[in-house]
Coordinates of C-alpha atoms and ligand atoms in Angstrom, one line a residue:
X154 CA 126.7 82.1 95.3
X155 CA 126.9 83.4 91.3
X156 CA 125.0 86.3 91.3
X157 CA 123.1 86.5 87.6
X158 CA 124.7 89.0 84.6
X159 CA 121.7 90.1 82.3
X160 CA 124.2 91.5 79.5
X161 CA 123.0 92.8 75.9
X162 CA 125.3 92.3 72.7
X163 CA 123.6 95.4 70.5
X164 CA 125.7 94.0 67.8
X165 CA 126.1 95.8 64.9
X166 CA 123.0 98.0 65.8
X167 CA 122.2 101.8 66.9
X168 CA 122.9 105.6 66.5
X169 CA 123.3 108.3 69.4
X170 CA 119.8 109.0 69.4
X171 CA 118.3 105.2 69.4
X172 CA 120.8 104.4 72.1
X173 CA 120.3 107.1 74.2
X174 CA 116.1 106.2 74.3
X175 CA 117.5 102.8 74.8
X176 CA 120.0 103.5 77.6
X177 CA 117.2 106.0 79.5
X178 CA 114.4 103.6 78.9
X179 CA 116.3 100.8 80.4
X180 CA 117.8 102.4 83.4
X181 CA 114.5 104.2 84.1
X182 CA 112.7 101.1 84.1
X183 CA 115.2 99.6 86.5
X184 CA 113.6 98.5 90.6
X185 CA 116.4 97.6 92.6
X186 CA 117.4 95.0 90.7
X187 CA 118.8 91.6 91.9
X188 CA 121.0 90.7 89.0
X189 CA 124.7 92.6 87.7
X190 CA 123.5 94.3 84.3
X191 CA 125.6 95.3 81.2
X192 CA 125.4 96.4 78.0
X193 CA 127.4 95.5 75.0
X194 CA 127.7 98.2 72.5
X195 CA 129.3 98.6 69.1
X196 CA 132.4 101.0 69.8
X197 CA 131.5 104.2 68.2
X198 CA 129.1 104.2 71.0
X199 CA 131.3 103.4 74.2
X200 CA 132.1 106.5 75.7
X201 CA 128.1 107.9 75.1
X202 CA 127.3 104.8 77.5
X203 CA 129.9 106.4 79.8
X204 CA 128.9 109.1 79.8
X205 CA 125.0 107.9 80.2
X206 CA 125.8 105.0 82.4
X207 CA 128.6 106.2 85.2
X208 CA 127.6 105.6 88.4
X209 CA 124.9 103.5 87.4
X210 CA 123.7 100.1 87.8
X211 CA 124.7 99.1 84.1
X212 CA 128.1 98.4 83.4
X213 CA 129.1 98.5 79.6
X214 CA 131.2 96.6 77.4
X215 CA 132.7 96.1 73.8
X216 CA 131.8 93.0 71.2
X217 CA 135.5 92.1 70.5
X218 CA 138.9 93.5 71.0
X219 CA 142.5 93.3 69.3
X220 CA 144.8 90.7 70.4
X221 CA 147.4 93.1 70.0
X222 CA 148.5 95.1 73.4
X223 CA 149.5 98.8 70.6
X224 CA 150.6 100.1 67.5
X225 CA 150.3 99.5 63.8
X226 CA 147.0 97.4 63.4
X227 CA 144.9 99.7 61.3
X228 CA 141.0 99.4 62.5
X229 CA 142.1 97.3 65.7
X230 CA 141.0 98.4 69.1
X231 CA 143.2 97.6 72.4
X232 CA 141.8 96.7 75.9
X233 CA 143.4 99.8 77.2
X234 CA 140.9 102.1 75.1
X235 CA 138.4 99.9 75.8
X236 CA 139.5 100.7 80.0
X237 CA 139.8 104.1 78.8
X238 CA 136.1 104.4 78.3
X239 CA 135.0 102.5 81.5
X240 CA 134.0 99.1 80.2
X241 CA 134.0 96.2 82.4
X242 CA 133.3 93.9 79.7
X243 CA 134.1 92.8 77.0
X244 CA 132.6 89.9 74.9
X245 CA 135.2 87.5 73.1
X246 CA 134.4 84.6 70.2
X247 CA 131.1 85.6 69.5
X248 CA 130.3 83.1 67.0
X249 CA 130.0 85.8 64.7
X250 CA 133.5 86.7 64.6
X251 CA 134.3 82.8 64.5
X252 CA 132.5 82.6 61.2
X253 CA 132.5 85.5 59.6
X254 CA 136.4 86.7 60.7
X255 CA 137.6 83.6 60.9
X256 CA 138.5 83.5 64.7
X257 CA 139.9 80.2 65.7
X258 CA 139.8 79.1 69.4
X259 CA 143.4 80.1 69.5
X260 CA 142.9 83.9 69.0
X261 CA 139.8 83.9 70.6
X262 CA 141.7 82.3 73.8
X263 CA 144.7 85.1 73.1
X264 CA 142.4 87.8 73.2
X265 CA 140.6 86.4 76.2
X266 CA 144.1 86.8 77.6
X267 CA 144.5 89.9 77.0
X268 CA 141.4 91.5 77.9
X269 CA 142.0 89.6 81.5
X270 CA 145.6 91.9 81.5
X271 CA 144.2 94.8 80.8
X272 CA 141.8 94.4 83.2
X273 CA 138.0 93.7 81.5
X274 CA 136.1 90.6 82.2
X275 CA 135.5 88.7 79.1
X276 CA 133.0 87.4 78.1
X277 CA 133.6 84.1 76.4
X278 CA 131.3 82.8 73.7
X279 CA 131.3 78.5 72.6
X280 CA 128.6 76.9 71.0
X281 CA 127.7 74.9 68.1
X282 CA 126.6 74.9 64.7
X283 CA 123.2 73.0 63.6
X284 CA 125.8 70.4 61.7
X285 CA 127.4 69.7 64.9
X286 CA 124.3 69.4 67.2
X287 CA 123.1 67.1 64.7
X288 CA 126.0 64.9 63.9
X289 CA 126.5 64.6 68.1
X290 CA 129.5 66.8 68.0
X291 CA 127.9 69.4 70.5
X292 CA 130.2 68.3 73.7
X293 CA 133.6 67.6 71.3
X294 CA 132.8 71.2 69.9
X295 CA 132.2 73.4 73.1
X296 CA 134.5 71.4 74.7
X297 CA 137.3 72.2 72.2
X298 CA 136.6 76.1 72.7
X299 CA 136.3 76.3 76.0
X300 CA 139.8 74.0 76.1
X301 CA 141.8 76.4 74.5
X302 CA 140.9 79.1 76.5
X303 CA 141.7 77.4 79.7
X304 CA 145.4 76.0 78.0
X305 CA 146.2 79.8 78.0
X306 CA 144.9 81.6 80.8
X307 CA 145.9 80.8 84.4
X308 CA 143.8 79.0 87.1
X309 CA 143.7 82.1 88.9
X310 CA 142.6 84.0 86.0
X311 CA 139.1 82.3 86.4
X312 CA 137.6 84.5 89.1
X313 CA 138.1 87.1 86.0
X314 CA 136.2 85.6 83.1
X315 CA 132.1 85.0 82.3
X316 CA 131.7 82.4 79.8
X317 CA 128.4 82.2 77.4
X318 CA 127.4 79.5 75.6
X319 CA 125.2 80.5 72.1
X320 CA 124.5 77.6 70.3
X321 CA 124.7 79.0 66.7
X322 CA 121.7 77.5 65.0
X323 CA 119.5 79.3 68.0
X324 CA 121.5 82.4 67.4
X325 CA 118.6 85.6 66.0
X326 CA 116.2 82.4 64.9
X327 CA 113.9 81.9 67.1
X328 CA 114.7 78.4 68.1
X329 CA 116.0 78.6 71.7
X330 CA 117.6 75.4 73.4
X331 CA 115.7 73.8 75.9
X332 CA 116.0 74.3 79.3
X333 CA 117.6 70.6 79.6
X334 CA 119.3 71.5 76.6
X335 CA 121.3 74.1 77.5
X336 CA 121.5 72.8 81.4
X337 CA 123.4 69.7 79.7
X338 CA 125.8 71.9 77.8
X339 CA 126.4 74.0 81.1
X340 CA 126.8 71.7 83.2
X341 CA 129.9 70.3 80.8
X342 CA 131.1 73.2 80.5
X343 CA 131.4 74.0 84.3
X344 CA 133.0 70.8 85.0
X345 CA 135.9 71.7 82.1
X346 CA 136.5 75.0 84.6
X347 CA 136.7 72.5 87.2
X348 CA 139.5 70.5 85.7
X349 CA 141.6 73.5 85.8
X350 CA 140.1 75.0 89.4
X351 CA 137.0 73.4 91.1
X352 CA 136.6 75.9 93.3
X353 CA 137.0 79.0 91.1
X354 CA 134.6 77.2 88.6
X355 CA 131.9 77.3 90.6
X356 CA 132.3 80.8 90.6
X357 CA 132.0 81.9 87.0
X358 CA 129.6 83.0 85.6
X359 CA 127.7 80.7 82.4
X360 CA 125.3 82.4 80.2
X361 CA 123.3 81.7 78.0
X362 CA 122.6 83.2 74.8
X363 CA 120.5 82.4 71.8
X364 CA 117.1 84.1 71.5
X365 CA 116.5 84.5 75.1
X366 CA 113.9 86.3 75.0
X367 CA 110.7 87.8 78.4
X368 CA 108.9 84.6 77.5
X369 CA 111.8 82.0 78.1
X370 CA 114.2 83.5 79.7
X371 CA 112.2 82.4 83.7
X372 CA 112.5 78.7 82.7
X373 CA 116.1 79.0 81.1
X374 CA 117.7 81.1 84.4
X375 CA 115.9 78.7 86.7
X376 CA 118.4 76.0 85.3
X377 CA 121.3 75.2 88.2
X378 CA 124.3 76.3 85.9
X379 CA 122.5 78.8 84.0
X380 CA 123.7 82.2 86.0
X381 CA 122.3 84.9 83.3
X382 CA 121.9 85.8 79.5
X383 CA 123.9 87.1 76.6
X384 CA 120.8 88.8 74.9
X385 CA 120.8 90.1 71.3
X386 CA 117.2 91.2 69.9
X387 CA 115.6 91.8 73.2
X388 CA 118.4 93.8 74.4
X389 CA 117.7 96.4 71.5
X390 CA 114.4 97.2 73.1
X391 CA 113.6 98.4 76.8
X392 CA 110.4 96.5 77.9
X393 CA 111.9 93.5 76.5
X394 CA 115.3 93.5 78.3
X395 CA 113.7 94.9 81.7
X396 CA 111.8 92.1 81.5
X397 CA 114.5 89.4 81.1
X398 CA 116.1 91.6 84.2
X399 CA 112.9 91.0 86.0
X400 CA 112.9 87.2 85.0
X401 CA 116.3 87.4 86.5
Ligands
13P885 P1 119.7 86.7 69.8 O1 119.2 87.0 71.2 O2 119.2 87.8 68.9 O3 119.4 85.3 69.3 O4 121.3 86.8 69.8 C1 122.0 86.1 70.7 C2 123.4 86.5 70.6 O5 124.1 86.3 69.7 C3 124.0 87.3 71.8 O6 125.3 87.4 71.7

């Protein structure tokens, strides 16, 4: 049975102070919860949700990591000092990096690599533009991504990945796919983990991500391949994550 992740991707959001309200209002608010529970933080910050967070019931994570393993990268952060600071996860081809870095599904499925090596679960972002929804591309598209992903990591390396699928064009709009929607795209995509391991695929974890938000996110998470959420706005305030958790 997949238990449910609830994981927030602050993106490029925060400061010590705003974080650590955040981090206490959200693991105050926390009744025995049901679900696994991260947060996603911008780096500067990963070691003051260590700090805050140890022995919690939140794990925390990092938005992207290099795809090198050490040395002379300027600006790049490994997966070992992203261990060093106690993440667990660590989020990979958020479509935000695909578009605005230029990540192709190659480096994104070399850093996924990586991350599994050093030991962090990554979290694996697909999803399509507005154009390719629209032009019928949606399946070709995720399908690509998730693809090279599985061409580089082994079968057995499944039990150590979360995939989410963010259709861009939902991304911080407002406009949140459809249960059905999103179900549809799921579903696909569990059945391309399948080609490569059925039984490991039924084990990972699919999120869904794309303003999720306390008043959709019941109906989206009651969906059969919908195991959680990869939650940007709502994750940057308390009552409004808590209550995605509670949804949960
Ligand atoms: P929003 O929830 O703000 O739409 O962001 C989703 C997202 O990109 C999470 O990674």
């Amino acid at each position: 049975m997949r238990r449910t992740l609830i994981a927030g991707n602050w993106k490029m959001n925060g400061s010590l102070a705003a974080n650590a309200a955040l981090l206490a209002g959200i693991q105050s608010g926390l009744d025995q919860p049901s679900c696994d529970i991260a947060v996603c933080a911008p780096a500067p910050y990963l070691a003051q949700c260590q700090a805050a967070l140890s022995g919690g019931l939140v794990a925390w994570g990092a938005q992207d990591l290099s795809v090198h393993e050490s040395g002379a990268y300027t600006g790049e952060i490994s997966a070992a000092m992203l261990r060093d600071v106690g993440c667990r996860y660590v989020i990979v081809g958020h479509s935000e990096r695909r578009a605005y870095h230029g990540e192709s599904n190659e480096l994104v499925a070399q850093k996924t690599l990586r991350a599994i090596k050093a030991g962090l679960t990554p979290i694996v972002c697909v999803g399509e533009t507005l154009a390719e929804r629209e032009s019928g591309q949606t399946g070709q598209v995720v399908g690509q991504q998730m693809d090279a992903v599985l061409a580089t990591i082994a079968a057995a390396d499944l039990s150590n990945i979360v995939v989410a699928y963010e259709p861009v064009w939902a991304i911080g709009t407002g406009k949140t796919a459809t249960p059905q929607m999103a179900q549809e795209v799921h579903s696909l995509l569990r059945k391309k983990l399948a080609e490569k391991d059925v039984a490991a695929a039924a084990n990972v974890q699919i999120l869904y991500g794309g303003s999720m938000k306390p008043d959709n996110a019941k109906e989206l998470l009651a969906m059969p391949d919908i195991d959680g959420g990869l939650i940007g706005g709502a994750a940057l305030k308390a009552t409004d994550f808590l209550a995605i958790i509670r949804a949960a």
